[in-house]
mmCIF file with all atom_site columns, C-alpha atoms in Angstrom:
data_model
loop_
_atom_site.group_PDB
_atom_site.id
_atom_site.type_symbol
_atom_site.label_atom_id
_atom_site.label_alt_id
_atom_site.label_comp_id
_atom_site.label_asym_id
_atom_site.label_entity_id
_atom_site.label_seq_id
_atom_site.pdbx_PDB_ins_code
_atom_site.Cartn_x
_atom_site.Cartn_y
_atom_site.Cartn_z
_atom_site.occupancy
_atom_site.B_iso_or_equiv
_atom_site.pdbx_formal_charge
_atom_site.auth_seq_id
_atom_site.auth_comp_id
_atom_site.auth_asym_id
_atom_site.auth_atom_id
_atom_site.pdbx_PDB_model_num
ATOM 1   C CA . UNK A 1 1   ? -12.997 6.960   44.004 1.00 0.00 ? 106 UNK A CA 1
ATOM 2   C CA . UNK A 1 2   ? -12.624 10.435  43.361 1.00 0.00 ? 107 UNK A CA 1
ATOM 3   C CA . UNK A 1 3   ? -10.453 9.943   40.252 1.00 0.00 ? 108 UNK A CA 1
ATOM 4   C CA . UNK A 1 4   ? -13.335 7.460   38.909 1.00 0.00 ? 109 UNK A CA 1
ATOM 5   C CA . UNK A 1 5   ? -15.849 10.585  39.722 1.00 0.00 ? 110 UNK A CA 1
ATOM 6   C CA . UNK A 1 6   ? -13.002 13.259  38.380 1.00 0.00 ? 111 UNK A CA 1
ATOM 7   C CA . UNK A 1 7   ? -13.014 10.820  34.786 1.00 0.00 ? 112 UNK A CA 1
ATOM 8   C CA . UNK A 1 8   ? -17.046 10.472  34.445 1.00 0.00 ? 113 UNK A CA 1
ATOM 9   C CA . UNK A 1 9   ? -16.496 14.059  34.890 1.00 0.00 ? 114 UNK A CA 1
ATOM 10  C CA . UNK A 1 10  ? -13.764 14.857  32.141 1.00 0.00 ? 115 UNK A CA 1
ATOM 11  C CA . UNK A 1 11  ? -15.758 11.959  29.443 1.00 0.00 ? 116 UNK A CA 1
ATOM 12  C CA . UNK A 1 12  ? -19.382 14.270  30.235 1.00 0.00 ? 117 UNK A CA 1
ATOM 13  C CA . UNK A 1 13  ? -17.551 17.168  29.490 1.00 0.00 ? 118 UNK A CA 1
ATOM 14  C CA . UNK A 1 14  ? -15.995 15.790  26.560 1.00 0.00 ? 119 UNK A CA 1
ATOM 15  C CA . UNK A 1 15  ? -18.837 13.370  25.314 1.00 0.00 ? 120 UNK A CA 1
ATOM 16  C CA . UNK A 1 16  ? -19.805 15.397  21.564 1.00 0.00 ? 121 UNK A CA 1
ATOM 17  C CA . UNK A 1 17  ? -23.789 16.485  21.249 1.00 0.00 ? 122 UNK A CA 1
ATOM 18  C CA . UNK A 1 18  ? -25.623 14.486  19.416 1.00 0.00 ? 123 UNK A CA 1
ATOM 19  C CA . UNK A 1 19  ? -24.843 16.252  15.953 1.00 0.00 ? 124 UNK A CA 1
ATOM 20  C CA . UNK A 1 20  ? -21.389 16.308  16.393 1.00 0.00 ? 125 UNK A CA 1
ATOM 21  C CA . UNK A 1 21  ? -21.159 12.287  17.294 1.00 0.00 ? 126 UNK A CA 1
ATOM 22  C CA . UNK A 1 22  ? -23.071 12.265  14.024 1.00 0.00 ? 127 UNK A CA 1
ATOM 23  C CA . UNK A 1 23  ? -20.575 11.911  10.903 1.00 0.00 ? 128 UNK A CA 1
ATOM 24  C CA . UNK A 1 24  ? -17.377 12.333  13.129 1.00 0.00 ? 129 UNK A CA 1
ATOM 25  C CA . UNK A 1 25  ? -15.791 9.503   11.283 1.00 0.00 ? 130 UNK A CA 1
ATOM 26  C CA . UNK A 1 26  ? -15.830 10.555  8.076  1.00 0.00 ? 131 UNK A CA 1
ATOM 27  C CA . UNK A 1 27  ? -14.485 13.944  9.410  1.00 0.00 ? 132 UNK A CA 1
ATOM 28  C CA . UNK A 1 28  ? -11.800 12.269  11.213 1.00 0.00 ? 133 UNK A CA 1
ATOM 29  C CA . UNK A 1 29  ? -10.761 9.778   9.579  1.00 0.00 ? 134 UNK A CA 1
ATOM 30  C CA . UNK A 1 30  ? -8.398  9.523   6.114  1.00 0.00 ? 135 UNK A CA 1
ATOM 31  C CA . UNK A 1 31  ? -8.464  5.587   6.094  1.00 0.00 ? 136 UNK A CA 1
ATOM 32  C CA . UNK A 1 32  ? -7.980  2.049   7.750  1.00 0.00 ? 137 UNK A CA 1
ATOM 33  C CA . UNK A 1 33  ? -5.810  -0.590  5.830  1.00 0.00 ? 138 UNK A CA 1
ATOM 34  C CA . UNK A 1 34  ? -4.349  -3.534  6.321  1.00 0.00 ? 139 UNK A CA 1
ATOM 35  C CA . UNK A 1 35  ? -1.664  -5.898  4.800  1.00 0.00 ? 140 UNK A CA 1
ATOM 36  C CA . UNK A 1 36  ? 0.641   -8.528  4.704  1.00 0.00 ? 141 UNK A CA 1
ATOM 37  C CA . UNK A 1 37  ? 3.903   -8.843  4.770  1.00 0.00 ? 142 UNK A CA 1
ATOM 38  C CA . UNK A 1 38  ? 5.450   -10.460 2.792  1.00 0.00 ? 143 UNK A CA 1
ATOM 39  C CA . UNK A 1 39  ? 2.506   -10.714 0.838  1.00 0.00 ? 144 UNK A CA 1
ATOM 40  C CA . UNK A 1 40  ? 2.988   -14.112 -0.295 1.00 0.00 ? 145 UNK A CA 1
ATOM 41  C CA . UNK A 1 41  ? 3.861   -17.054 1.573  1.00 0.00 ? 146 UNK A CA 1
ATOM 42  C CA . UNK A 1 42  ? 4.413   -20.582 1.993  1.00 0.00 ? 147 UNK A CA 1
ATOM 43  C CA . UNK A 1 43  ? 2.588   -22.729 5.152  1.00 0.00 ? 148 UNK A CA 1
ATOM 44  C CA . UNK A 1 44  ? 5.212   -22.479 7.970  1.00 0.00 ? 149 UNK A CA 1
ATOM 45  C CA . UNK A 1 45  ? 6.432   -18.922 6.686  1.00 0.00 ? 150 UNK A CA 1
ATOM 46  C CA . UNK A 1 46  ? 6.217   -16.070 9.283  1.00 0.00 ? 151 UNK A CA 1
ATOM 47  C CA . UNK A 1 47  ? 4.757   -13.119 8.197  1.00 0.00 ? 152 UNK A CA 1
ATOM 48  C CA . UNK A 1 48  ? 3.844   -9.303  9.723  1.00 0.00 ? 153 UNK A CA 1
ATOM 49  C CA . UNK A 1 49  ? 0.131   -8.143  9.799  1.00 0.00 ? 154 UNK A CA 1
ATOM 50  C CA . UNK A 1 50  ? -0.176  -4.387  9.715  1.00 0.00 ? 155 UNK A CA 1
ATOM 51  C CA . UNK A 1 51  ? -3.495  -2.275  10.886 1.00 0.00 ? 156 UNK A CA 1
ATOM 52  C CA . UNK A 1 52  ? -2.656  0.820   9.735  1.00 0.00 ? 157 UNK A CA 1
ATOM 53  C CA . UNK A 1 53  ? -5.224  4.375   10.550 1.00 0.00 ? 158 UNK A CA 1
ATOM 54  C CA . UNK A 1 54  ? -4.520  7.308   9.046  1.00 0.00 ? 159 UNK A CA 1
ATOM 55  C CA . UNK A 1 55  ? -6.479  10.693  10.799 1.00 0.00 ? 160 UNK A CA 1
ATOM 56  C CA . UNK A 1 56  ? -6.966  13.682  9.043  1.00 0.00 ? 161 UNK A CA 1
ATOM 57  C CA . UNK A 1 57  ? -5.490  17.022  10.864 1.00 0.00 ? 162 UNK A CA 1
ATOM 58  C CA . UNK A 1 58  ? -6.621  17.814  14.254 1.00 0.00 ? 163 UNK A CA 1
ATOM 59  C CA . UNK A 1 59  ? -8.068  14.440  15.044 1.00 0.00 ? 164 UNK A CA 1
ATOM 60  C CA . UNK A 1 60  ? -6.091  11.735  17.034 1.00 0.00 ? 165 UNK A CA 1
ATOM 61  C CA . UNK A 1 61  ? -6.422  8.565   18.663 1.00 0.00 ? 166 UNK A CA 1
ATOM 62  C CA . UNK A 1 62  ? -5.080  5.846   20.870 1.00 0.00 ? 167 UNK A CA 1
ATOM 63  C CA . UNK A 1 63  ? -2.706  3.419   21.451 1.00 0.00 ? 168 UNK A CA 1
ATOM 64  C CA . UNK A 1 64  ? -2.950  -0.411  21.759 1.00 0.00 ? 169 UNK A CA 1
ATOM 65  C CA . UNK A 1 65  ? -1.713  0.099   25.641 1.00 0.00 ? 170 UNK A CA 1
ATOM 66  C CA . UNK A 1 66  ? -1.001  2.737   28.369 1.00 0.00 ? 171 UNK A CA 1
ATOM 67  C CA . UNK A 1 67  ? 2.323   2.317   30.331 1.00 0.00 ? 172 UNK A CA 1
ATOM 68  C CA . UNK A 1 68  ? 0.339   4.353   33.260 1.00 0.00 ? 173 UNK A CA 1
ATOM 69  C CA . UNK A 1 69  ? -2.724  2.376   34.904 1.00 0.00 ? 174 UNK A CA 1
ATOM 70  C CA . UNK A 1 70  ? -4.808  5.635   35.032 1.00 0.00 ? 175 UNK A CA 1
ATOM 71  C CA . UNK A 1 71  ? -4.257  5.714   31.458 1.00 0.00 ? 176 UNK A CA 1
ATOM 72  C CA . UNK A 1 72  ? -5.751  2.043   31.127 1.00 0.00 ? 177 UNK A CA 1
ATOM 73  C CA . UNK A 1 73  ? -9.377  3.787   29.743 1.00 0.00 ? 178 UNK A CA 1
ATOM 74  C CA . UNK A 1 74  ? -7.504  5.318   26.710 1.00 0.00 ? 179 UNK A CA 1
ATOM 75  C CA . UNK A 1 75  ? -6.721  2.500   24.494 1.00 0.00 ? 180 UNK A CA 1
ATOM 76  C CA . UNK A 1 76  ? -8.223  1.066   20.840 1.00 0.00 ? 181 UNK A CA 1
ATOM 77  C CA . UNK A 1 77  ? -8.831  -2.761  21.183 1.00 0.00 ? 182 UNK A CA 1
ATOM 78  C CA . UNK A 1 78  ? -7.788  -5.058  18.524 1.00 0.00 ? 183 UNK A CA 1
ATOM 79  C CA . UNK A 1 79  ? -8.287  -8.831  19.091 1.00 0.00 ? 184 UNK A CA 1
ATOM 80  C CA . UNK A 1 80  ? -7.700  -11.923 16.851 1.00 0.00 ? 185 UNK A CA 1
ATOM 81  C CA . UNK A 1 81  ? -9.013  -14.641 15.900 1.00 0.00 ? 186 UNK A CA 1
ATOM 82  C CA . UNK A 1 82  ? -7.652  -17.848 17.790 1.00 0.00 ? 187 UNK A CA 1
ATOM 83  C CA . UNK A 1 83  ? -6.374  -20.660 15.466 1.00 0.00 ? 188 UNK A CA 1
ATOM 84  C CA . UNK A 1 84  ? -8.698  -22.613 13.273 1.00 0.00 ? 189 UNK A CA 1
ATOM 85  C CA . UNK A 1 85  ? -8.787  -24.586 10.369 1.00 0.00 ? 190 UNK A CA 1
ATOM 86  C CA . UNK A 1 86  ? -10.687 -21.531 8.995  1.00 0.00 ? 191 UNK A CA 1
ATOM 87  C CA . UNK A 1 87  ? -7.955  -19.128 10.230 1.00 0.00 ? 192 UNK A CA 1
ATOM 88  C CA . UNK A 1 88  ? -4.950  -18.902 7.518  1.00 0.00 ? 193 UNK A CA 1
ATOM 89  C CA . UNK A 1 89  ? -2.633  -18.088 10.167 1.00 0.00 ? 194 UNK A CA 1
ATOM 90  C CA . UNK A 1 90  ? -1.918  -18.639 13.547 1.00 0.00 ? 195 UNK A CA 1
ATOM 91  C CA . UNK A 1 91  ? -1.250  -15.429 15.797 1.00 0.00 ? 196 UNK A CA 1
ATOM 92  C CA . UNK A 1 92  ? 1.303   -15.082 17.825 1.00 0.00 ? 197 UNK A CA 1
ATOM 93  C CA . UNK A 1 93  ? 2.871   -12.884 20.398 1.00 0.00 ? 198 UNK A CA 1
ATOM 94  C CA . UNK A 1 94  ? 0.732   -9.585  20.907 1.00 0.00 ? 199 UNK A CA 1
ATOM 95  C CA . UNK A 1 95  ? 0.167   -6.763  18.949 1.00 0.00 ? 200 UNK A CA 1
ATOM 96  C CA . UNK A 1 96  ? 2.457   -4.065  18.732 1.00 0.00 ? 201 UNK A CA 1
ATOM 97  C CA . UNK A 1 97  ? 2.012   -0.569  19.225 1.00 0.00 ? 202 UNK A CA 1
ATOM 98  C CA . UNK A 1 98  ? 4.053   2.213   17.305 1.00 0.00 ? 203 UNK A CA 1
ATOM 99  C CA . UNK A 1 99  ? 7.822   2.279   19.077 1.00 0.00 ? 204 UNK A CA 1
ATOM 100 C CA . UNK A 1 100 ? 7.368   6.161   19.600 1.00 0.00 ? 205 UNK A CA 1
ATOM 101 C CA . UNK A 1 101 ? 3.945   7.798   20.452 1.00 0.00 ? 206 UNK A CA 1
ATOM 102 C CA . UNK A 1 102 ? 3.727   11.485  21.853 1.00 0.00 ? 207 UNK A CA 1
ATOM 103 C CA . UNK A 1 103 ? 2.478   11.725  25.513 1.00 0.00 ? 208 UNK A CA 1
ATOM 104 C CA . UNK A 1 104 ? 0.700   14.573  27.027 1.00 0.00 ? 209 UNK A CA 1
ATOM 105 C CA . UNK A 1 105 ? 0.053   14.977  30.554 1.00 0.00 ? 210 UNK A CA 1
ATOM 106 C CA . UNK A 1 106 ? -3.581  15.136  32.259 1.00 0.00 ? 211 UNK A CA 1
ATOM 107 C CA . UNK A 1 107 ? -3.467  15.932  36.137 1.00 0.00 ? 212 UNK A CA 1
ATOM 108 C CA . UNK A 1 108 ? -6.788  15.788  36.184 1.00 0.00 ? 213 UNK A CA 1
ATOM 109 C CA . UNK A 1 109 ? -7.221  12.395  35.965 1.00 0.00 ? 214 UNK A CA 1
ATOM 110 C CA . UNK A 1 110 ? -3.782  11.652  37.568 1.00 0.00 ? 215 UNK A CA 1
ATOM 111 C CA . UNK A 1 111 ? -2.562  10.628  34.527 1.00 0.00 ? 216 UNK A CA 1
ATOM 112 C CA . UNK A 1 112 ? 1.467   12.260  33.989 1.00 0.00 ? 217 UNK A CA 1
ATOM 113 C CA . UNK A 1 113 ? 2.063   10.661  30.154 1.00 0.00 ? 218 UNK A CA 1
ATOM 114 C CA . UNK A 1 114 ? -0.925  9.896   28.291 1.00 0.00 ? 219 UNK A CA 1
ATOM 115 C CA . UNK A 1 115 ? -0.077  8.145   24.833 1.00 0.00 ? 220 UNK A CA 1
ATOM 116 C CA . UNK A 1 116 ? -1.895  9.022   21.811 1.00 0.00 ? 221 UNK A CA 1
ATOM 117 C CA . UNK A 1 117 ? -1.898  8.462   18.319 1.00 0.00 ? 222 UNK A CA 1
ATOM 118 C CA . UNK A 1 118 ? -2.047  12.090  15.276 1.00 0.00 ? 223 UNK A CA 1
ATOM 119 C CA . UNK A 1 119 ? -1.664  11.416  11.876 1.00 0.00 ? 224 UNK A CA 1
ATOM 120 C CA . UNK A 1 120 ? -1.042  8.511   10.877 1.00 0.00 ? 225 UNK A CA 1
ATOM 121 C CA . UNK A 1 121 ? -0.505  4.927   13.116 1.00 0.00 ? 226 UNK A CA 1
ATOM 122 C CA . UNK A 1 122 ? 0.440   1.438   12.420 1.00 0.00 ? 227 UNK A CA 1
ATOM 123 C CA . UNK A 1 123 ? -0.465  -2.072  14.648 1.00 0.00 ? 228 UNK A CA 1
ATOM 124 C CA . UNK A 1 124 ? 1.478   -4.564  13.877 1.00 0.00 ? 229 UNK A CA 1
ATOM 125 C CA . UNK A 1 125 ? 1.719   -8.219  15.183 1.00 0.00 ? 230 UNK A CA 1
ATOM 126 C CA . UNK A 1 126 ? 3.349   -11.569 13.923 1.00 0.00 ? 231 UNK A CA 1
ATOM 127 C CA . UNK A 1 127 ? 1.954   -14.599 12.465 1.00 0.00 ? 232 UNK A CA 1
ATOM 128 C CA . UNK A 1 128 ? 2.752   -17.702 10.948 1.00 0.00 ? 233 UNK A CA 1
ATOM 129 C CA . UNK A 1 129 ? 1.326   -18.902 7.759  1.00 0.00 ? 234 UNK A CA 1
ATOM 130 C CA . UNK A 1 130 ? -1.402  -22.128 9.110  1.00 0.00 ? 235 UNK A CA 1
ATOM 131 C CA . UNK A 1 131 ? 0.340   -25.744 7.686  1.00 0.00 ? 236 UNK A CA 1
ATOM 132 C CA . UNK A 1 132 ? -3.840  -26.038 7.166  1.00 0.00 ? 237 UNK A CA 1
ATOM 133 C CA . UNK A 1 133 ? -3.994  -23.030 4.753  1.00 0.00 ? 238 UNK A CA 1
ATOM 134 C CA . UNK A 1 134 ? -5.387  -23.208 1.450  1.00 0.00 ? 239 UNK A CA 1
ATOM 135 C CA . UNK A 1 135 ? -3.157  -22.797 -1.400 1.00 0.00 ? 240 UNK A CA 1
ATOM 136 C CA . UNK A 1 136 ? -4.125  -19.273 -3.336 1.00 0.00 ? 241 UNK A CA 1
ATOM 137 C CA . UNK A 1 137 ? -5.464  -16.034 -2.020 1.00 0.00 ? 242 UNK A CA 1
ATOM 138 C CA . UNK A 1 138 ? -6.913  -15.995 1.312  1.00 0.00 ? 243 UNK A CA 1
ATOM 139 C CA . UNK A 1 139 ? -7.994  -13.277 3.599  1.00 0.00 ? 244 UNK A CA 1
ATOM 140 C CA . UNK A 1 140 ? -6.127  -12.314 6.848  1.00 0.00 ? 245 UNK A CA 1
ATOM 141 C CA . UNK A 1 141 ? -8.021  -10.092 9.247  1.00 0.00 ? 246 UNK A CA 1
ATOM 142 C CA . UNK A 1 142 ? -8.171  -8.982  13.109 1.00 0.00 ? 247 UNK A CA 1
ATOM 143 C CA . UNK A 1 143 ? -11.221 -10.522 14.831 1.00 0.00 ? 248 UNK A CA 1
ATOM 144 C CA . UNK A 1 144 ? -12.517 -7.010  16.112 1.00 0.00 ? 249 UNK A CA 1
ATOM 145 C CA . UNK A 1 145 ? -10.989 -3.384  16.295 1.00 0.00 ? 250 UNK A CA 1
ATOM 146 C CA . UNK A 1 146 ? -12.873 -0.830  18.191 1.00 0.00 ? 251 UNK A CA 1
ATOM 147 C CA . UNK A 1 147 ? -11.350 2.731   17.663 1.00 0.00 ? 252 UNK A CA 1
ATOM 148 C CA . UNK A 1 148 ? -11.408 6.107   19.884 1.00 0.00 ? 253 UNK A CA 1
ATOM 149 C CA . UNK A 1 149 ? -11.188 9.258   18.350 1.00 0.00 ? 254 UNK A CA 1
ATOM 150 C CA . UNK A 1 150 ? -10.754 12.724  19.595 1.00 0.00 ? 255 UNK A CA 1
ATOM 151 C CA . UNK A 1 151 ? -10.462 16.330  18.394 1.00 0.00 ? 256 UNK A CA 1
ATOM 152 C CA . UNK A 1 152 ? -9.196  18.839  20.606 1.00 0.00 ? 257 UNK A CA 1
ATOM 153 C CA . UNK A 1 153 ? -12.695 19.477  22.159 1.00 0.00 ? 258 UNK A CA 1
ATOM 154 C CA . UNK A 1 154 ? -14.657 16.403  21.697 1.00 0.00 ? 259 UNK A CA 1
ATOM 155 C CA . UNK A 1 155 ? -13.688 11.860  22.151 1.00 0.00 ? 260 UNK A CA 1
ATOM 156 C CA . UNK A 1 156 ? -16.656 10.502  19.688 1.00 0.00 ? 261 UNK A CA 1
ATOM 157 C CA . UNK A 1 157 ? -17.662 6.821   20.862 1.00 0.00 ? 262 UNK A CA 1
ATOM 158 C CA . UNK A 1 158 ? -15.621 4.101   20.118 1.00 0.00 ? 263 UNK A CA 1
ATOM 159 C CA . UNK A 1 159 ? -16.545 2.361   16.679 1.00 0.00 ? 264 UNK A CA 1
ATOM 160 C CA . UNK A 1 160 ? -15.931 -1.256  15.059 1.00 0.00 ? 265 UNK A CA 1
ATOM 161 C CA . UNK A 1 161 ? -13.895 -1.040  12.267 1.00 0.00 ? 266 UNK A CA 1
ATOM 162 C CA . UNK A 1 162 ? -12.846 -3.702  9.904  1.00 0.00 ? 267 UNK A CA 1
ATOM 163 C CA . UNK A 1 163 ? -9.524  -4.083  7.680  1.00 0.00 ? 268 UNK A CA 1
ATOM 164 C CA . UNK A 1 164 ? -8.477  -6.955  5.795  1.00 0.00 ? 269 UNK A CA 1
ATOM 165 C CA . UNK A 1 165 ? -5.820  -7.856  3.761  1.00 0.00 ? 270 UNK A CA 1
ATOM 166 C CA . UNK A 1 166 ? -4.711  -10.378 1.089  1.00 0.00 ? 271 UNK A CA 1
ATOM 167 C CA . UNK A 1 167 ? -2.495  -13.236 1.668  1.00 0.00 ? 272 UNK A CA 1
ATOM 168 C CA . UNK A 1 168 ? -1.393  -15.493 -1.450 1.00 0.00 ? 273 UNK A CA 1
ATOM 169 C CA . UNK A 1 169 ? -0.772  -19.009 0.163  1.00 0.00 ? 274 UNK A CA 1
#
């Protein structure tokens, strides 16, 4: 209980006033893209889908998963859709996080390597081109990502963005 009390404490302090929440993510934030690769492929064919986010200086942001379960708070979300015949490809595995991320330490919330994300960071997870897809170009994109950002002061609220890319089937 007291670390629950010690992180409503540490989000207050950090929680930006109400001008500062306003426009954060056009301060913060270079760009969102995704792709494809290979960007053309037959049904069957496995491919890579790639979320990439790219900050501008100062800002930074989180990581698909904490190894530390105090840390479990300071993630981005990115879900998928499940297969369909409306889905072009099927999903598999789970998304990937970038191999190396930079940890820093916060004691006060009992938390000894917290992973986050400057600069520039790239999602990545697996697929496999549907046997159902239709032949041409055809859109591939995450169900949802929801994406923290913080300065050095201030973690804005979590937003929805979305990213699609181009698949020619």
């Amino acid at each position: 209980m007291p670390r629950l009390a010690l992180l409503a404490a540490a989000l207050a302090f950090a929680a930006p006033s109400p001008a500062a929440a306003q426009g954060w993510y056009a301060k913060a934030v270079k760009g969102v893209t995704a792709a494809v690769e290979p960007a053309e492929a037959r049904p069957g064919q496995t491919v890579t889908f790639t979320l990439t986010v790219e900050l501008n200086e100062g800002y930074f942001t989180y990581p698909l998963s904490q190894p530390e379960k105090a840390a479990a708070g300071f993630v981005n979300t990115l879900t998928f859709p499940a297969p369909s015949a409306d889905v072009p490809v099927v999903f598999v595995g789970t998304a990937r996080d970038a191999d190396k991320l930079p940890t820093k330490a916060e004691p006060d919330l009992g938390v000894t390597a917290l992973r986050y994300c400057p600069g520039k960071v790239t999602y990545t997870r697996t697929a496999v081109v549907s046997p159902a897809a239709t032949p041409g170009a055809v859109t591939v994109s995450p169900a949802s990502f929801k994406m923290s950002v913080c300065d050095a002061t201030n973690c804005f609220p979590a937003k929805a963005v979305t990213a699609a890319a181009t698949l020619k089937v």
